[in-house]
Amino acid sequence: MALKLRSQLPELTGATEWLNGQVTKEDLLGDKPTLIHFWSISCGLCKEAMPNVNEFRDQYKEQLNVIAVHMPRSEKDLDLEEIKQVAAEHDINQPIFVDNEHKLTDAFENEYVPAYYVFDAEGQLRHFQAGGGGMKMLTKRVNRVLGIKEEK
């Protein structure tokens, strides 16, 4: 059971390590919406989706905070060097919360990778989706949160 819509963004605490800079909940609130995506080095779908996530991140650079959360699915996923290497290979240059103890995963009640959570500028959850593909839906939802009218 994932976070319910309109839930408040959990505190970003309990990271084993932050890669590409550290972020707090306070940093994310008030200014612009936030996309938090969960991924894992052992997840093929995550790697397939990463170019889309990156394109999305770059396209919305000025309007959206993007944070990656590395959620390990097995002992093998706990290797920090490998996480760094895969992140570099897949151009994940946004901040990465390494969640080896599942602290944030539990706070989000997240069971899936890839999983995408869109919070508005006030930190309320407006959209959740899990699984591969679905970038069109994610784009739609982010545009809605940003108040961007879609071109017909």
mmCIF file of C-alpha atoms in Angstrom, residues 4-99:
data_model
loop_
_atom_site.group_PDB
_atom_site.id
_atom_site.type_symbol
_atom_site.label_atom_id
_atom_site.label_comp_id
_atom_site.label_asym_id
_atom_site.label_seq_id
_atom_site.Cartn_x
_atom_site.Cartn_y
_atom_site.Cartn_z
ATOM 1 C CA LYS A 4 -2.300 7.966 -0.197
ATOM 2 C CA LEU A 5 -2.969 10.930 -2.451
ATOM 3 C CA ARG A 6 -2.729 14.238 -0.598
ATOM 4 C CA SER A 7 -0.348 12.666 1.908
ATOM 5 C CA GLN A 8 2.442 14.959 2.992
ATOM 6 C CA LEU A 9 5.946 14.368 1.638
ATOM 7 C CA PRO A 10 7.838 12.327 4.238
ATOM 8 C CA GLU A 11 11.041 13.691 5.765
ATOM 9 C CA LEU A 12 14.048 12.680 3.670
ATOM 10 C CA THR A 13 15.932 11.149 6.577
ATOM 11 C CA GLY A 14 17.706 7.870 7.153
ATOM 12 C CA ALA A 15 19.802 7.747 4.000
ATOM 13 C CA THR A 16 22.768 5.405 4.145
ATOM 14 C CA GLU A 17 24.413 7.943 1.897
ATOM 15 C CA TRP A 18 23.455 10.742 -0.500
ATOM 16 C CA LEU A 19 25.007 10.850 -3.965
ATOM 17 C CA ASN A 20 25.077 14.061 -6.063
ATOM 18 C CA GLY A 21 24.303 16.265 -3.082
ATOM 19 C CA GLN A 22 21.947 16.056 -0.140
ATOM 20 C CA VAL A 23 18.442 17.489 0.015
ATOM 21 C CA THR A 24 16.015 18.019 2.882
ATOM 22 C CA LYS A 25 12.252 18.139 2.784
ATOM 23 C CA GLU A 26 12.516 21.872 3.548
ATOM 24 C CA ASP A 27 14.630 22.357 0.410
ATOM 25 C CA LEU A 28 11.833 20.913 -1.690
ATOM 26 C CA LEU A 29 8.805 22.722 -0.313
ATOM 27 C CA GLY A 30 7.311 26.027 -1.345
ATOM 28 C CA ASP A 31 9.111 26.595 -4.592
ATOM 29 C CA LYS A 32 8.196 23.913 -7.090
ATOM 30 C CA PRO A 33 6.738 20.422 -7.325
ATOM 31 C CA THR A 34 8.907 17.379 -6.704
ATOM 32 C CA LEU A 35 9.196 14.040 -8.459
ATOM 33 C CA ILE A 36 10.640 11.262 -6.336
ATOM 34 C CA HIS A 37 11.445 8.084 -8.178
ATOM 35 C CA PHE A 38 12.457 4.775 -6.679
ATOM 36 C CA TRP A 39 14.829 2.549 -8.604
ATOM 37 C CA SER A 40 17.210 -0.309 -7.988
ATOM 38 C CA ILE A 41 20.410 -1.518 -9.641
ATOM 39 C CA SER A 42 18.916 -5.006 -9.964
ATOM 40 C CA CYS A 43 15.813 -3.708 -11.736
ATOM 41 C CA GLY A 44 15.944 -4.028 -15.524
ATOM 42 C CA LEU A 45 12.795 -1.947 -15.994
ATOM 43 C CA CYS A 46 14.358 0.858 -13.964
ATOM 44 C CA LYS A 47 17.351 0.957 -16.255
ATOM 45 C CA GLU A 48 15.137 0.901 -19.341
ATOM 46 C CA ALA A 49 13.081 3.782 -17.959
ATOM 47 C CA MET A 50 16.073 5.853 -16.871
ATOM 48 C CA PRO A 51 16.648 7.673 -20.191
ATOM 49 C CA ASN A 52 12.990 8.747 -20.037
ATOM 50 C CA VAL A 53 13.345 9.897 -16.453
ATOM 51 C CA ASN A 54 16.502 11.816 -17.359
ATOM 52 C CA GLU A 55 14.872 13.439 -20.352
ATOM 53 C CA PHE A 56 11.982 14.369 -18.130
ATOM 54 C CA ARG A 57 14.327 15.740 -15.461
ATOM 55 C CA ASP A 58 16.199 17.858 -18.025
ATOM 56 C CA GLN A 59 13.050 19.073 -19.728
ATOM 57 C CA TYR A 60 11.570 20.254 -16.419
ATOM 58 C CA LYS A 61 14.833 21.375 -14.843
ATOM 59 C CA GLU A 62 13.557 24.849 -13.956
ATOM 60 C CA GLN A 63 10.095 23.771 -12.814
ATOM 61 C CA LEU A 64 10.533 20.518 -10.965
ATOM 62 C CA ASN A 65 12.733 18.996 -8.268
ATOM 63 C CA VAL A 66 13.758 15.451 -9.149
ATOM 64 C CA ILE A 67 15.096 13.096 -6.501
ATOM 65 C CA ALA A 68 16.102 9.482 -7.003
ATOM 66 C CA VAL A 69 15.797 6.910 -4.247
ATOM 67 C CA HIS A 70 17.819 3.743 -4.543
ATOM 68 C CA MET A 71 15.756 0.977 -2.965
ATOM 69 C CA PRO A 72 17.698 -2.293 -2.590
ATOM 70 C CA ARG A 73 15.764 -5.452 -3.340
ATOM 71 C CA SER A 74 18.423 -7.908 -2.149
ATOM 72 C CA GLU A 75 21.819 -8.045 -0.443
ATOM 73 C CA LYS A 76 23.465 -7.559 -3.830
ATOM 74 C CA ASP A 77 21.816 -4.155 -4.181
ATOM 75 C CA LEU A 78 23.598 -2.793 -1.091
ATOM 76 C CA ASP A 79 26.962 -2.318 -2.791
ATOM 77 C CA LEU A 80 27.542 1.431 -2.795
ATOM 78 C CA GLU A 81 30.262 1.300 -5.431
ATOM 79 C CA GLU A 82 27.968 -0.517 -7.796
ATOM 80 C CA ILE A 83 25.146 1.927 -7.104
ATOM 81 C CA LYS A 84 27.534 4.776 -7.976
ATOM 82 C CA GLN A 85 28.690 3.013 -11.101
ATOM 83 C CA VAL A 86 25.182 2.243 -12.377
ATOM 84 C CA ALA A 87 24.071 5.789 -11.545
ATOM 85 C CA ALA A 88 26.979 7.137 -13.596
ATOM 86 C CA GLU A 89 26.322 4.752 -16.488
ATOM 87 C CA HIS A 90 22.693 5.814 -16.592
ATOM 88 C CA ASP A 91 23.405 9.524 -16.130
ATOM 89 C CA ILE A 92 21.505 9.823 -12.857
ATOM 90 C CA ASN A 93 22.912 13.187 -11.847
ATOM 91 C CA GLN A 94 20.025 14.289 -9.631
ATOM 92 C CA PRO A 95 20.449 13.732 -5.880
ATOM 93 C CA ILE A 96 20.211 10.043 -4.993
ATOM 94 C CA PHE A 97 19.014 8.941 -1.578
ATOM 95 C CA VAL A 98 20.666 5.557 -0.969
ATOM 96 C CA ASP A 99 18.112 3.722 1.152
#
